[in-house]
Tab-separated table of N, CA and C and ligand atoms in Angstrom:
chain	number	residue	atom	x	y	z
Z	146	UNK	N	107.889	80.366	77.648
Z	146	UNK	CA	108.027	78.910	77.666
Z	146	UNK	C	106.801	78.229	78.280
Z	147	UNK	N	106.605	77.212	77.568
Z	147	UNK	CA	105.089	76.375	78.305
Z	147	UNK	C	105.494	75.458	79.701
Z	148	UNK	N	104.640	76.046	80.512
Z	148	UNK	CA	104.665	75.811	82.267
Z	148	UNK	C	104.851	74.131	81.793
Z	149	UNK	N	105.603	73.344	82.978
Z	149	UNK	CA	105.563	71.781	82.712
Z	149	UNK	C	105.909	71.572	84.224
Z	150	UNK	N	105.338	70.858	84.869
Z	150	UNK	CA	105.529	70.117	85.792
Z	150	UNK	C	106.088	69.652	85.846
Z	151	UNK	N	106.784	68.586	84.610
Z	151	UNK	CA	106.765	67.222	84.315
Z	151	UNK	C	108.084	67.246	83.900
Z	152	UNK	N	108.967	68.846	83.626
Z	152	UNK	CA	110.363	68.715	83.623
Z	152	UNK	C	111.096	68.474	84.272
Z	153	UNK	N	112.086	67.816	84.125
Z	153	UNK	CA	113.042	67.134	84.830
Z	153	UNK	C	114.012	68.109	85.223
Z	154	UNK	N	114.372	67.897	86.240
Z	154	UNK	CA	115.651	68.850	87.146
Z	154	UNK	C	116.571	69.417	86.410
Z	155	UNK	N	116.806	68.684	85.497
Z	155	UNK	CA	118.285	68.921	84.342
Z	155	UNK	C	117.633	69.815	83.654
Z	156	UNK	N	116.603	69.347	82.986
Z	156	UNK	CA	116.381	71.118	82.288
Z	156	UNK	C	115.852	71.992	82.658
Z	157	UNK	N	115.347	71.835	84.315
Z	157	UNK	CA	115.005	73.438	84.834
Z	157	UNK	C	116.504	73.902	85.383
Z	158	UNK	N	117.507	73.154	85.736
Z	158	UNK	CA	118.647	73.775	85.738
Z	158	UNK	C	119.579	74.394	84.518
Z	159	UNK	N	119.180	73.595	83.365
Z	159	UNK	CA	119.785	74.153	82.286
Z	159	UNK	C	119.373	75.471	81.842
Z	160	UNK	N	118.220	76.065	82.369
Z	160	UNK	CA	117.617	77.167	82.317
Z	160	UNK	C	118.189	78.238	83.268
Z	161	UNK	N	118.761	78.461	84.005
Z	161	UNK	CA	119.198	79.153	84.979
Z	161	UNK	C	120.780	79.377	84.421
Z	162	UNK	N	120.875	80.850	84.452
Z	162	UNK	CA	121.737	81.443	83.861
Z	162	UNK	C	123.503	80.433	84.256
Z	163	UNK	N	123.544	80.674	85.677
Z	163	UNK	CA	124.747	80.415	86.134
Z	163	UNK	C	125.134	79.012	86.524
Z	164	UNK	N	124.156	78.331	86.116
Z	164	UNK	CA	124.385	76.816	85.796
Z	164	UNK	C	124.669	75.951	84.409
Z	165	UNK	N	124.123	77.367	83.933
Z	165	UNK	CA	124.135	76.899	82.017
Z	165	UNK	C	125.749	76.497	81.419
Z	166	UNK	N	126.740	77.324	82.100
Z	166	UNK	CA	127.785	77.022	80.943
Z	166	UNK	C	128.586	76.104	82.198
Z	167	UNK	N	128.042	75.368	83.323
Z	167	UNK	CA	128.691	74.271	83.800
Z	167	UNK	C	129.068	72.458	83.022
Z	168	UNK	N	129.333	72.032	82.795
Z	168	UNK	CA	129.235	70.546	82.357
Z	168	UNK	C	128.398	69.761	82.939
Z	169	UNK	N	128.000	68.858	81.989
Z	169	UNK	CA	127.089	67.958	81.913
Z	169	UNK	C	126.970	67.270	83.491
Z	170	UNK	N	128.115	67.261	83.974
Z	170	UNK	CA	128.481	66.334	85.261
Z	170	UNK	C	128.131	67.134	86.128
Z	171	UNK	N	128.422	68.343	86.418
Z	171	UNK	CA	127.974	69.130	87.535
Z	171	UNK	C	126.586	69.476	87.487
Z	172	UNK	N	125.760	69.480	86.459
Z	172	UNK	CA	124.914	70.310	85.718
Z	172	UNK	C	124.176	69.171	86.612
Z	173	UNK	N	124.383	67.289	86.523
Z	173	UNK	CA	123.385	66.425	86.774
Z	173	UNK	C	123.636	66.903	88.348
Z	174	UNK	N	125.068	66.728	88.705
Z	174	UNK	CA	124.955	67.037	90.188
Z	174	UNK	C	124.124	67.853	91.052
Z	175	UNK	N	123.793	69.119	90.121
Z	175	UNK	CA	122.817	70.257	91.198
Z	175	UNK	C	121.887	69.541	90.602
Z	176	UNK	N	121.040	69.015	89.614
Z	176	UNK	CA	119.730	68.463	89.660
Z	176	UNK	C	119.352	68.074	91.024
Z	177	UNK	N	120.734	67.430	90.689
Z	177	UNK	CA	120.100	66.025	92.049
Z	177	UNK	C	120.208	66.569	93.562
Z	178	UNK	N	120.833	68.241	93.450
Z	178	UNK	CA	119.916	68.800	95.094
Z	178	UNK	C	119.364	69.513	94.614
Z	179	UNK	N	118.231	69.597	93.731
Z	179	UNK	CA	117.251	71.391	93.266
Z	179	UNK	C	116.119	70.144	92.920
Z	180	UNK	N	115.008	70.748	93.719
Z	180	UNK	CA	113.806	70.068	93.977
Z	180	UNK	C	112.836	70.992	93.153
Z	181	UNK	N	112.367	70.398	91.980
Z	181	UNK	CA	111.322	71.044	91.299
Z	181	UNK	C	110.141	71.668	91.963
Z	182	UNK	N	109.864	72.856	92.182
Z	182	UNK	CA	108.618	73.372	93.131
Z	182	UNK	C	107.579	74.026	91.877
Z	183	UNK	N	106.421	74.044	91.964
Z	183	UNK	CA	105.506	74.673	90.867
Z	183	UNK	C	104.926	75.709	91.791
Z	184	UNK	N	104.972	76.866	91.390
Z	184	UNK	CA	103.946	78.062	92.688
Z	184	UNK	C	102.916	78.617	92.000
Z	185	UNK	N	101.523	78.550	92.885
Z	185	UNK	CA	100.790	79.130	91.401
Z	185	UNK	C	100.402	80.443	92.387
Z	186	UNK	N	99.996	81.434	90.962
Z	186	UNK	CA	99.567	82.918	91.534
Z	186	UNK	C	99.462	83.040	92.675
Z	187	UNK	N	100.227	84.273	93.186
Z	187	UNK	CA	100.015	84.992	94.385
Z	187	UNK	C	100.329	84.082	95.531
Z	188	UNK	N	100.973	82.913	95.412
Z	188	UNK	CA	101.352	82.194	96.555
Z	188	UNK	C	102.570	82.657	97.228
Z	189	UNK	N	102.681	82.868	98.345
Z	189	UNK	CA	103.893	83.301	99.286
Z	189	UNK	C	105.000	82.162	99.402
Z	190	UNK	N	105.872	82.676	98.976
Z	190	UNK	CA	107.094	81.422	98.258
Z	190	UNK	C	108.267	81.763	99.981
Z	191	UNK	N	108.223	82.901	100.341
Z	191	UNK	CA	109.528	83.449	101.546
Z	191	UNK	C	108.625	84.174	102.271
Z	192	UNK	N	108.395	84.363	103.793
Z	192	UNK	CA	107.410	85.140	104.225
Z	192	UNK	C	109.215	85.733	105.123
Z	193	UNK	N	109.368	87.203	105.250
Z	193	UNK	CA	109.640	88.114	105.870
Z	193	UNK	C	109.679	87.442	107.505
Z	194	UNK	N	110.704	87.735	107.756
Z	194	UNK	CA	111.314	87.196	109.059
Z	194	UNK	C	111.391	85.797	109.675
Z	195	UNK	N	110.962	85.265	108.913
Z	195	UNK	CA	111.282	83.688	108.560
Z	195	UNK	C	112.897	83.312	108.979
Z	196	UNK	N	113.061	82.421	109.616
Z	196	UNK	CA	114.435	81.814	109.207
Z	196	UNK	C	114.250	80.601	107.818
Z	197	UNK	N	115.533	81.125	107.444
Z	197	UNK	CA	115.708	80.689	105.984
Z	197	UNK	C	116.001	78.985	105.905
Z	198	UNK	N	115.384	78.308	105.244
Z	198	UNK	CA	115.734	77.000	105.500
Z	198	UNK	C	115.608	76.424	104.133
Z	199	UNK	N	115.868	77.123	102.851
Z	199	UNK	CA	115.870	76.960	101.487
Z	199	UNK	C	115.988	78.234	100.419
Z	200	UNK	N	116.564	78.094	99.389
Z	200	UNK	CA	116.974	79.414	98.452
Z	200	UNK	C	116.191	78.494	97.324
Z	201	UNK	N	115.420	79.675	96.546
Z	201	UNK	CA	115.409	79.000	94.943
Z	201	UNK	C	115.921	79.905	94.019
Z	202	UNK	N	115.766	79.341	92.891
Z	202	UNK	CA	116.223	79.574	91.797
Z	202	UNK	C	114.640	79.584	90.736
Z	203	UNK	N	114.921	80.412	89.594
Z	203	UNK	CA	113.331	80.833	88.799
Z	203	UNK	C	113.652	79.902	87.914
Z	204	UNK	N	113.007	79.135	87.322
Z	204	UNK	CA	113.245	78.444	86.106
Z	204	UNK	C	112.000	78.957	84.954
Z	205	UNK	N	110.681	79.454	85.402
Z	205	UNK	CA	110.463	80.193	84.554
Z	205	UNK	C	109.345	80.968	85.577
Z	206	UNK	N	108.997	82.092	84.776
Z	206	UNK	CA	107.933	83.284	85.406
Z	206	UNK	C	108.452	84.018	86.683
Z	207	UNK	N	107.997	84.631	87.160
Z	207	UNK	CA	108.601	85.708	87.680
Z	207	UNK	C	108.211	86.118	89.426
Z	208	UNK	N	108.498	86.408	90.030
Z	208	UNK	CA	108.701	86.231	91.297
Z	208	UNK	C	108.725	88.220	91.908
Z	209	UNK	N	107.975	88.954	92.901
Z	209	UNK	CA	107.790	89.899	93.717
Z	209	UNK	C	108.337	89.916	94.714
Z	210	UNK	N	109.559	90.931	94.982
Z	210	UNK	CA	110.031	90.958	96.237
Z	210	UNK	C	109.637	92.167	96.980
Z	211	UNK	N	108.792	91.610	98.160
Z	211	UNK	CA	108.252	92.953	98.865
Z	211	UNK	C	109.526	93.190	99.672
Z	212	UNK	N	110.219	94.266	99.596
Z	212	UNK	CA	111.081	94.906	100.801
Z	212	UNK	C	110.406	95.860	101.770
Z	213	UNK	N	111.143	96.423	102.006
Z	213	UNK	CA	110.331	97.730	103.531
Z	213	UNK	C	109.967	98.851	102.671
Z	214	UNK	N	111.041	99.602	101.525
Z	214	UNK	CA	110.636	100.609	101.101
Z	214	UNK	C	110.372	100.402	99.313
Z	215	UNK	N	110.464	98.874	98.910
Z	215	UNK	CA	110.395	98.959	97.456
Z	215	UNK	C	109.810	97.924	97.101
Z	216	UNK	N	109.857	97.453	95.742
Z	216	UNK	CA	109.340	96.306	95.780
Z	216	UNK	C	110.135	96.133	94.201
Z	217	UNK	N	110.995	94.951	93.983
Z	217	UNK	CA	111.872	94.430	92.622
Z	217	UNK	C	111.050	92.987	92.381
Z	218	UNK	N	110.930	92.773	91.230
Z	218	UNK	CA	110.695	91.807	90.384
Z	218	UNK	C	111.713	91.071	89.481
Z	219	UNK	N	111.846	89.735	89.952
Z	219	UNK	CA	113.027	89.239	89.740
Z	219	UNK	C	111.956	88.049	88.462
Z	220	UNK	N	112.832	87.629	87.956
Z	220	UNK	CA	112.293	86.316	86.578
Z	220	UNK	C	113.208	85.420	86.517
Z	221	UNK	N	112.555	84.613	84.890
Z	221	UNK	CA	113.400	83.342	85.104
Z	221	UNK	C	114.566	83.601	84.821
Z	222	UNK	N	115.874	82.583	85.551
Z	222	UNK	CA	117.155	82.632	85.465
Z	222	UNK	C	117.672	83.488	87.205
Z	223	UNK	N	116.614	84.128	87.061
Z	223	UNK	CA	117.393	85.023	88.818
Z	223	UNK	C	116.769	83.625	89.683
Z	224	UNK	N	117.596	83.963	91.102
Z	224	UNK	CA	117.145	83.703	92.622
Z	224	UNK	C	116.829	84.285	93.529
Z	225	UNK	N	116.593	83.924	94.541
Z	225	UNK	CA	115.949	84.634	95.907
Z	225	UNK	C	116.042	83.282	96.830
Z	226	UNK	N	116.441	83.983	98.320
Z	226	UNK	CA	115.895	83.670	99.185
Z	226	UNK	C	117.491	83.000	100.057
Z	227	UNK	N	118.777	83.548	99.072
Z	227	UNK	CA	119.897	83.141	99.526
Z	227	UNK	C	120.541	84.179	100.681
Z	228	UNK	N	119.945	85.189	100.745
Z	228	UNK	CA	120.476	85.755	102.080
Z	228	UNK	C	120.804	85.411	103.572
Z	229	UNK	N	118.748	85.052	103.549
Z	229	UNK	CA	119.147	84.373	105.058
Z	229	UNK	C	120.047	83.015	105.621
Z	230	UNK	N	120.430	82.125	103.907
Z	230	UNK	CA	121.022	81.171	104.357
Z	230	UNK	C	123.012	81.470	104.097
Z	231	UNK	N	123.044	82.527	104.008
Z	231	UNK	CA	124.209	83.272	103.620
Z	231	UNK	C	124.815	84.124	104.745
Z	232	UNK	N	123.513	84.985	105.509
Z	232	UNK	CA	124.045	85.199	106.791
Z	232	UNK	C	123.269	84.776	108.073
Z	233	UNK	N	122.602	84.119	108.218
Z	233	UNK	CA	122.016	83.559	109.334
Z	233	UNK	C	120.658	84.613	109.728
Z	234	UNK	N	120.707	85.588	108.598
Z	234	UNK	CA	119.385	86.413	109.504
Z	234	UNK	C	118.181	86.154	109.464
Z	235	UNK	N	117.042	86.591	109.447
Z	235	UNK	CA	116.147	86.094	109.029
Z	235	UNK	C	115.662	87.084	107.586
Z	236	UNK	N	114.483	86.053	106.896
Z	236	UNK	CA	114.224	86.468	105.653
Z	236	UNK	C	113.745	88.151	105.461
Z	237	UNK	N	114.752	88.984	104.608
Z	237	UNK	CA	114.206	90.023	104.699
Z	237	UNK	C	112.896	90.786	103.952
Z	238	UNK	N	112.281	90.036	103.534
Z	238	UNK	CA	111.590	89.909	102.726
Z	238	UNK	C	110.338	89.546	102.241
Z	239	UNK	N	109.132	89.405	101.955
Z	239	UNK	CA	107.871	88.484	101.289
Z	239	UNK	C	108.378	88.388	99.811
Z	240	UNK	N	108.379	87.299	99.434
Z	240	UNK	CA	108.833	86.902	98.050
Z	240	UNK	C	107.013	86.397	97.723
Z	241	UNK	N	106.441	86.946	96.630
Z	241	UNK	CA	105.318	86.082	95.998
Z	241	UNK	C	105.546	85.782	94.679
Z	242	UNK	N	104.618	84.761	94.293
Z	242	UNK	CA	104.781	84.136	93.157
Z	242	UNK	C	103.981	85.386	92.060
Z	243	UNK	N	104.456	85.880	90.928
Z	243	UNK	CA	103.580	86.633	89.824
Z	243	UNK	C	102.459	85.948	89.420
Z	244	UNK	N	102.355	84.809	88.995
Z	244	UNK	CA	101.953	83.949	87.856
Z	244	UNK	C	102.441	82.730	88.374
Z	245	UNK	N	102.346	81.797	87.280
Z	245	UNK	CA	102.273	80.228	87.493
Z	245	UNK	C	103.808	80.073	87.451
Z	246	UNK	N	105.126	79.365	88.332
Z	246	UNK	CA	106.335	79.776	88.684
Z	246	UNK	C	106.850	78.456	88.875
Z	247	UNK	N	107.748	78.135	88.227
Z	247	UNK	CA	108.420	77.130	88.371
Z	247	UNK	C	109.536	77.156	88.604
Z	248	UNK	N	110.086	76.659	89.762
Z	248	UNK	CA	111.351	76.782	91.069
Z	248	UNK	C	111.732	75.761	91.179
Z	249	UNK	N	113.114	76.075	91.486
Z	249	UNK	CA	114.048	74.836	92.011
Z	249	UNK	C	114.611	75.087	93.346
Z	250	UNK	N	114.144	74.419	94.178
Z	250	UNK	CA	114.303	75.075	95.839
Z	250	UNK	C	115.904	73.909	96.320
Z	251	UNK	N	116.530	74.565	96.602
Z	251	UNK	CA	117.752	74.331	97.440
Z	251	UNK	C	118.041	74.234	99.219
Z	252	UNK	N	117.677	73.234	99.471
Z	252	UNK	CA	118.039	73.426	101.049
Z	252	UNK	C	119.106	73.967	101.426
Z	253	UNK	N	118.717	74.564	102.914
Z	253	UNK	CA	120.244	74.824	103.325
Z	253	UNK	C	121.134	73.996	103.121
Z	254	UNK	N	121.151	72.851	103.855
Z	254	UNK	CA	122.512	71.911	104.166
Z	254	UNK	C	123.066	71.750	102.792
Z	255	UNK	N	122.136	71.171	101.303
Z	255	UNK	CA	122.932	70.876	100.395
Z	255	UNK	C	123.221	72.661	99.669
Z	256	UNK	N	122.844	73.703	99.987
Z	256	UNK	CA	123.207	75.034	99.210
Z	256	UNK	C	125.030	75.006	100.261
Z	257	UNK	N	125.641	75.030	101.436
Z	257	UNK	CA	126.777	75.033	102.038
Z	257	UNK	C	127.062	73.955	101.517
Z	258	UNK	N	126.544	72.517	100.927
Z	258	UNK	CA	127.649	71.216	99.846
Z	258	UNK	C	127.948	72.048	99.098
Z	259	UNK	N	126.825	72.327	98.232
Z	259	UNK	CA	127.513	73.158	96.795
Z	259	UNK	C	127.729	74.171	96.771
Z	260	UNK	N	128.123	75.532	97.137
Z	260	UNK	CA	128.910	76.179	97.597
Z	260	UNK	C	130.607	75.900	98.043
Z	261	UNK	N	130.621	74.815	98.488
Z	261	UNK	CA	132.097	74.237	99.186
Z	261	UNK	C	132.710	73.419	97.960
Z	262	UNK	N	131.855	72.772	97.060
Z	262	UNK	CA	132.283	72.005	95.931
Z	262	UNK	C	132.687	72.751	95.009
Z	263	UNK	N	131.431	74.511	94.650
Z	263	UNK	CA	132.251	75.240	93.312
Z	263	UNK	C	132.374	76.657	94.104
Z	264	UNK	N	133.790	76.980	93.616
Z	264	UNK	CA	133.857	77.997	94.525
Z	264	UNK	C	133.273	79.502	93.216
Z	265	UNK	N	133.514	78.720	92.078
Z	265	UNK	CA	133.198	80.076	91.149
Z	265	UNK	C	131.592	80.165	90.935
Z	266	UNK	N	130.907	79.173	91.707
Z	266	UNK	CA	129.179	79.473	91.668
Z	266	UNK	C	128.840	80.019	93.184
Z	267	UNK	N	129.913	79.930	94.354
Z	267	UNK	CA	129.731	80.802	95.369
Z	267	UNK	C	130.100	81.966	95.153
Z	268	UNK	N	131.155	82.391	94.383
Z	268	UNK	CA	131.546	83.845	94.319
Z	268	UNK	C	130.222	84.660	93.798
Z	269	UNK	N	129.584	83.861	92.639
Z	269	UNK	CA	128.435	84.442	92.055
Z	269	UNK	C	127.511	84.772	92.563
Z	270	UNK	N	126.917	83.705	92.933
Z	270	UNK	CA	125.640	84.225	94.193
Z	270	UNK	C	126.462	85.230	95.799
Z	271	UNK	N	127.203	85.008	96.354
Z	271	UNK	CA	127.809	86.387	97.192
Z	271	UNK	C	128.360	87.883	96.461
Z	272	UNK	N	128.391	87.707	95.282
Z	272	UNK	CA	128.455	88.871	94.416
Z	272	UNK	C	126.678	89.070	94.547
Z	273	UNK	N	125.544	88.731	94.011
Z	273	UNK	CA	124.819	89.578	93.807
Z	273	UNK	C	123.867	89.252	95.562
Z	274	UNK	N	124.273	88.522	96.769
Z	274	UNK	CA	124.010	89.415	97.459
Z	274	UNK	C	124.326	89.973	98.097
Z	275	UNK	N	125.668	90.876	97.701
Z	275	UNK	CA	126.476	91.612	98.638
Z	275	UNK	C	126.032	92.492	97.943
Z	276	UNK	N	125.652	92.966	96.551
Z	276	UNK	CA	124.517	94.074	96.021
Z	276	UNK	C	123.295	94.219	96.581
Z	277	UNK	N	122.494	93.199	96.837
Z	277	UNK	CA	121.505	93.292	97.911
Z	277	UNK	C	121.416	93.724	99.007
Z	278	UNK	N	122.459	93.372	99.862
Z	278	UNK	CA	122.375	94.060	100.948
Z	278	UNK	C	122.687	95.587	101.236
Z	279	UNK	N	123.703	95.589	100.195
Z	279	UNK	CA	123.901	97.163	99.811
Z	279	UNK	C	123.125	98.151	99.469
Z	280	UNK	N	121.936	97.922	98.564
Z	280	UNK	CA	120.642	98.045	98.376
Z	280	UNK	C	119.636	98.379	99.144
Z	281	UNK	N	119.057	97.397	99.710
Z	281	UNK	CA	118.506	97.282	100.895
Z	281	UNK	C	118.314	98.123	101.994
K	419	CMP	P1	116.158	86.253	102.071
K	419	CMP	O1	116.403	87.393	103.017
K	419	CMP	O2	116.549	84.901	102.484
K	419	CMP	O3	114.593	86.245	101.707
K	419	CMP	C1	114.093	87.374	100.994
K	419	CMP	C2	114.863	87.508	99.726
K	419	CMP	O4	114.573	88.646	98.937
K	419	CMP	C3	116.361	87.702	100.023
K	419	CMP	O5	116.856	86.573	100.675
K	419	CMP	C4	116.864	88.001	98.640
K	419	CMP	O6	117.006	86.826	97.897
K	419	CMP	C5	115.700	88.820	98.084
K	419	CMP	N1	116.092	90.235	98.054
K	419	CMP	C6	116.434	91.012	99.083
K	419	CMP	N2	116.778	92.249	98.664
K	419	CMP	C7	116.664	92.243	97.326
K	419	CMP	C8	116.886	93.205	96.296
K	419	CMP	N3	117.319	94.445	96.562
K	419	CMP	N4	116.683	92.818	95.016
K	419	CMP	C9	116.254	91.573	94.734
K	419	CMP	N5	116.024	90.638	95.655
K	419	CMP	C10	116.226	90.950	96.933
């Protein structure tokens, strides 16, 4: 897909897997807390022991997660960076940007709104990082 700055919240959310088959109404609602971020190459998006004070979401290109003993490559439609605001720890992680990366960053305070508003888009994201941590 061609990199755009210039897209609007609604369709970098319409791009993200687990927002896609929400309605139009909810769909505008997370726009309006997912802050379009652009990352270009090799920029450090989560630095490792950080306290967490935002999660994103990929809307396109692909994202490096350095762990201690591995390293996974996540793309568009996945997230990162919902752990530490999930359990209070700090970031386990260096997340870098692959390539030119276009994100939708979620603060804490509004990721615990929406979370409390859908409970079947919290089950989702605590499903894959209760695989993470398992992992890990
Ligand atoms: P957080 O700890 O906030 O910041 C680093 C992020 O790396 C973490 O949240 C997860 O989103 C991500 N992460 C950790 N472990 C894995 C894994 N096994 N696979 C993919 N992503 C991971």
């Amino acid at each position: 897909p061609r990199l755009d700055a210039r897209l609007s919240a609604i369709d970098l959310v319409q791009r993200v897997p687990i927002f896609r088959d929400l309605d139009i109404q909810r769909q505008q609602a997370i726009a309006a807390l997912l802050k379009p971020q652009l990352e270009l190459p090799d920029a450090v998006i989560v630095k490792r022991g950080d306290r967490g004070d935002a999660m994103y979401f990929i809307a396109s290109g692909a994202v490096r997660v350095l762990l201690e003993r591995e390293e996974v490559e996540l793309g568009s439609g996945d997230f990162f960076g919902e752990l530490a605001l999930l359990t209070g720890q700090p970031r386990v992680a260096d997340v870098l940007a692959m390539g030119y990366c276009q994100l939708l960053a979620l603060k804490a305070r509004d990721f615990q709104r929406l979370l409390l508003q859908d409970a079947g888009l919290k089950a989702r994201i605590e499903d894959v990082a209760k695989e993470r941590l398992r992992r890990d």
